[in-house]
């Protein structure tokens, strides 16, 4: 309960993390950098933050057109660049105990953005703790979670009654409340590339992709 209270209260604090502000308001629209209820699709672009970098490592990216980070933003007029915040929280072993570590990066994703299109932004790790922030065009309707670049959105054949193999995760669901307050979770990739609590794949199977 205390953790939940701290997340809710952080909306009024300047030091609130990008993941916390994105949790409170995952999707938003901006017109000339001012927050509005909506913007015309034909005069705007949609920017989606990827949960992974382009190598498949967990490293969330949050588009931040104004003073708050979001998972998805709709921007009008079409900008030449989009400000992005990268933030990855994890536990690191420290002797016989562990400590919370947060990696952060920030910068602009630039591109020849076109009205009516959707782009995904990635925070790619570089040497010396540097980050490369890039934007890639993706199909309209792409969601924050389970949407990787085309190189990593592996899809398989839809299973039938003759070759179906079903997998069920153990542990906390990627869709549960606890996923968003920093606890461990697990998700498994289904035949259509989406991640969830269960997966049905067509045999024979060489490997199963699991996200933790």
Short mmCIF file of C-alpha atoms in Angstrom, two decimals:
data_model
loop_
_atom_site.label_atom_id
_atom_site.label_comp_id
_atom_site.label_asym_id
_atom_site.label_seq_id
_atom_site.Cartn_x
_atom_site.Cartn_y
_atom_site.Cartn_z
CA UNK A 1 0.00 0.00 0.00
CA UNK A 2 2.88 2.36 0.79
CA UNK A 3 4.40 1.66 -2.63
CA UNK A 4 1.12 2.41 -4.35
CA UNK A 5 0.77 5.64 -2.39
CA UNK A 6 4.25 6.76 -3.34
CA UNK A 7 3.52 6.15 -7.03
CA UNK A 8 0.31 8.17 -6.91
CA UNK A 9 1.95 10.99 -4.99
CA UNK A 10 4.90 11.17 -7.38
CA UNK A 11 2.70 12.85 -9.99
CA UNK A 12 3.12 16.04 -8.00
CA UNK A 13 6.88 15.72 -7.58
CA UNK A 14 9.52 16.97 -9.97
CA UNK A 15 11.78 13.99 -9.20
CA UNK A 16 9.24 11.39 -10.31
CA UNK A 17 10.84 8.79 -12.58
CA UNK A 18 9.92 8.35 -16.24
CA UNK A 19 8.43 4.91 -15.60
CA UNK A 20 6.24 6.29 -12.79
CA UNK A 21 4.86 9.19 -14.84
CA UNK A 22 4.27 6.86 -17.80
CA UNK A 23 2.40 4.47 -15.50
CA UNK A 24 0.11 7.27 -14.33
CA UNK A 25 -0.64 8.50 -17.85
CA UNK A 26 0.56 6.05 -20.51
CA UNK A 27 -0.95 7.82 -23.55
CA UNK A 28 -1.29 11.53 -24.36
CA UNK A 29 -1.75 14.00 -27.23
CA UNK A 30 0.14 17.26 -27.77
CA UNK A 31 -0.57 20.23 -30.03
CA UNK A 32 2.34 22.69 -30.30
CA UNK A 33 3.85 21.13 -27.14
CA UNK A 34 0.64 21.76 -25.20
CA UNK A 35 -1.32 18.81 -23.85
CA UNK A 36 -4.77 18.38 -25.45
CA UNK A 37 -7.48 15.74 -25.47
CA UNK A 38 -6.72 14.62 -29.05
CA UNK A 39 -5.12 15.66 -32.35
CA UNK A 40 -6.18 14.89 -35.95
CA UNK A 41 -4.48 11.74 -37.21
CA UNK A 42 -3.93 13.24 -40.66
CA UNK A 43 -1.94 16.09 -39.10
CA UNK A 44 0.04 14.19 -36.48
CA UNK A 45 2.34 11.27 -35.83
CA UNK A 46 2.10 8.58 -33.15
CA UNK A 47 5.27 7.77 -31.21
CA UNK A 48 5.50 4.53 -29.23
CA UNK A 49 8.23 3.78 -26.71
CA UNK A 50 9.79 0.33 -27.08
CA UNK A 51 10.28 -1.85 -24.02
CA UNK A 52 13.47 -3.30 -25.58
CA UNK A 53 16.43 -1.89 -27.45
CA UNK A 54 16.98 -3.10 -31.03
CA UNK A 55 19.21 -5.94 -29.78
CA UNK A 56 16.37 -7.34 -27.67
CA UNK A 57 17.68 -6.14 -24.29
CA UNK A 58 15.15 -4.83 -21.81
CA UNK A 59 15.64 -1.05 -21.88
CA UNK A 60 12.40 0.96 -21.90
CA UNK A 61 12.13 4.16 -23.94
CA UNK A 62 9.59 6.86 -23.08
CA UNK A 63 8.73 9.70 -25.49
CA UNK A 64 8.66 12.95 -23.53
CA UNK A 65 7.43 15.83 -25.70
CA UNK A 66 6.89 18.16 -22.72
CA UNK A 67 7.65 17.74 -19.02
CA UNK A 68 6.14 14.26 -18.61
CA UNK A 69 7.10 10.90 -20.05
CA UNK A 70 4.52 8.62 -21.67
CA UNK A 71 4.45 5.24 -23.39
CA UNK A 72 2.55 6.53 -26.43
CA UNK A 73 2.17 10.11 -27.67
CA UNK A 74 0.36 11.73 -30.58
CA UNK A 75 2.14 14.88 -31.80
CA UNK A 76 0.88 17.71 -34.01
CA UNK A 77 2.22 19.42 -36.04
CA UNK A 78 4.69 16.78 -37.20
CA UNK A 79 8.03 17.47 -35.46
CA UNK A 80 11.53 17.06 -36.84
CA UNK A 81 12.70 15.33 -33.68
CA UNK A 82 11.21 13.75 -30.54
CA UNK A 83 12.73 13.95 -27.06
CA UNK A 84 13.10 10.50 -25.49
CA UNK A 85 14.00 9.35 -21.98
CA UNK A 86 15.53 5.88 -21.40
CA UNK A 87 15.18 4.22 -18.00
CA UNK A 88 15.98 0.69 -16.88
CA UNK A 89 15.56 -0.44 -13.27
CA UNK A 90 17.00 -3.72 -11.99
CA UNK A 91 18.52 -5.45 -8.97
CA UNK A 92 22.31 -5.80 -8.89
CA UNK A 93 24.19 -8.20 -6.63
CA UNK A 94 26.29 -6.44 -3.98
CA UNK A 95 28.12 -8.98 -1.85
CA UNK A 96 25.56 -11.17 -0.11
CA UNK A 97 22.77 -8.68 -0.75
CA UNK A 98 21.42 -6.75 -3.71
CA UNK A 99 20.73 -3.14 -4.52
CA UNK A 100 18.38 -1.28 -6.83
CA UNK A 101 20.11 0.20 -9.86
CA UNK A 102 18.65 2.59 -12.43
CA UNK A 103 20.28 3.26 -15.81
CA UNK A 104 19.17 6.45 -17.53
CA UNK A 105 19.76 8.16 -20.83
CA UNK A 106 18.05 10.89 -22.79
CA UNK A 107 18.23 12.59 -26.15
CA UNK A 108 16.43 13.21 -29.44
CA UNK A 109 15.16 10.71 -31.98
CA UNK A 110 15.35 12.33 -35.41
CA UNK A 111 13.85 11.33 -38.72
CA UNK A 112 11.81 12.31 -41.74
CA UNK A 113 8.52 11.88 -39.91
CA UNK A 114 5.34 11.86 -42.00
CA UNK A 115 1.83 12.74 -40.84
CA UNK A 116 -0.51 9.82 -40.25
CA UNK A 117 2.29 7.35 -39.49
CA UNK A 118 3.41 5.55 -36.33
CA UNK A 119 7.02 5.38 -35.14
CA UNK A 120 8.69 3.37 -32.40
CA UNK A 121 11.62 4.86 -30.48
CA UNK A 122 14.47 2.71 -29.13
CA UNK A 123 17.27 3.34 -26.64
CA UNK A 124 20.23 1.30 -27.88
CA UNK A 125 23.14 0.70 -25.50
CA UNK A 126 26.54 1.84 -26.72
CA UNK A 127 30.05 1.61 -25.26
CA UNK A 128 31.00 3.69 -22.19
CA UNK A 129 27.42 3.84 -20.94
CA UNK A 130 26.29 5.88 -23.93
CA UNK A 131 22.96 5.48 -25.71
CA UNK A 132 21.83 5.74 -29.31
CA UNK A 133 18.23 6.87 -29.62
CA UNK A 134 16.52 6.02 -32.89
CA UNK A 135 13.02 6.01 -34.39
CA UNK A 136 11.65 3.36 -36.77
CA UNK A 137 8.39 3.40 -38.67
CA UNK A 138 6.05 0.61 -37.53
CA UNK A 139 2.51 -0.47 -38.45
CA UNK A 140 -0.29 1.72 -37.12
CA UNK A 141 -1.85 0.44 -33.91
CA UNK A 142 1.41 -0.82 -32.42
CA UNK A 143 1.27 -1.04 -28.64
CA UNK A 144 3.93 -0.29 -26.03
CA UNK A 145 4.46 -3.86 -24.83
CA UNK A 146 5.19 -6.82 -27.08
CA UNK A 147 6.10 -4.62 -30.06
CA UNK A 148 9.69 -4.99 -31.20
CA UNK A 149 11.43 -3.97 -34.37
CA UNK A 150 10.92 -6.25 -37.36
CA UNK A 151 14.21 -8.00 -36.58
CA UNK A 152 12.86 -9.21 -33.24
CA UNK A 153 9.13 -9.64 -33.79
CA UNK A 154 9.51 -13.35 -34.50
CA UNK A 155 6.23 -14.99 -35.47
CA UNK A 156 5.46 -18.62 -36.08
CA UNK A 157 2.77 -20.63 -37.81
CA UNK A 158 -0.65 -20.71 -36.18
CA UNK A 159 -0.98 -24.07 -34.41
CA UNK A 160 -3.67 -26.60 -35.24
CA UNK A 161 -5.27 -29.36 -33.17
CA UNK A 162 -2.69 -31.75 -34.60
CA UNK A 163 0.48 -29.87 -33.68
CA UNK A 164 -0.46 -27.51 -30.82
CA UNK A 165 1.89 -27.28 -27.82
CA UNK A 166 0.67 -25.09 -24.96
CA UNK A 167 2.89 -23.25 -22.47
CA UNK A 168 1.82 -21.49 -19.27
CA UNK A 169 4.10 -19.19 -17.26
CA UNK A 170 4.77 -19.46 -13.57
CA UNK A 171 5.35 -16.39 -11.46
CA UNK A 172 3.75 -12.99 -11.79
CA UNK A 173 2.07 -11.97 -15.01
CA UNK A 174 3.49 -9.25 -17.22
CA UNK A 175 0.01 -7.70 -17.18
CA UNK A 176 -0.47 -7.68 -13.41
CA UNK A 177 -0.31 -4.60 -11.23
CA UNK A 178 2.92 -5.80 -9.60
CA UNK A 179 4.73 -5.68 -12.95
CA UNK A 180 4.49 -1.89 -12.81
CA UNK A 181 5.73 -1.38 -9.26
CA UNK A 182 9.07 -3.06 -9.81
CA UNK A 183 8.53 -6.68 -8.82
CA UNK A 184 9.61 -9.69 -10.86
CA UNK A 185 7.37 -10.90 -13.67
CA UNK A 186 7.39 -13.32 -16.57
CA UNK A 187 5.85 -13.38 -20.03
CA UNK A 188 6.02 -15.89 -22.87
CA UNK A 189 5.89 -15.20 -26.61
CA UNK A 190 2.93 -16.63 -28.50
CA UNK A 191 2.92 -17.78 -32.13
CA UNK A 192 1.76 -14.31 -33.29
CA UNK A 193 4.69 -12.52 -31.63
CA UNK A 194 2.70 -11.16 -28.68
CA UNK A 195 3.77 -11.71 -25.07
CA UNK A 196 1.39 -12.94 -22.38
CA UNK A 197 0.65 -15.50 -19.70
CA UNK A 198 0.14 -18.40 -22.13
CA UNK A 199 1.41 -19.41 -25.54
CA UNK A 200 0.30 -21.95 -28.12
CA UNK A 201 3.00 -22.92 -30.61
CA UNK A 202 3.15 -25.30 -33.54
CA UNK A 203 5.43 -28.32 -33.09
CA UNK A 204 8.21 -29.13 -33.70
CA UNK A 205 9.67 -26.37 -31.48
CA UNK A 206 13.37 -25.57 -31.17
CA UNK A 207 13.03 -22.86 -28.52
CA UNK A 208 10.50 -20.78 -26.59
CA UNK A 209 11.09 -17.06 -26.04
CA UNK A 210 10.46 -15.93 -22.45
CA UNK A 211 10.75 -12.39 -21.09
CA UNK A 212 11.62 -11.89 -17.42
#
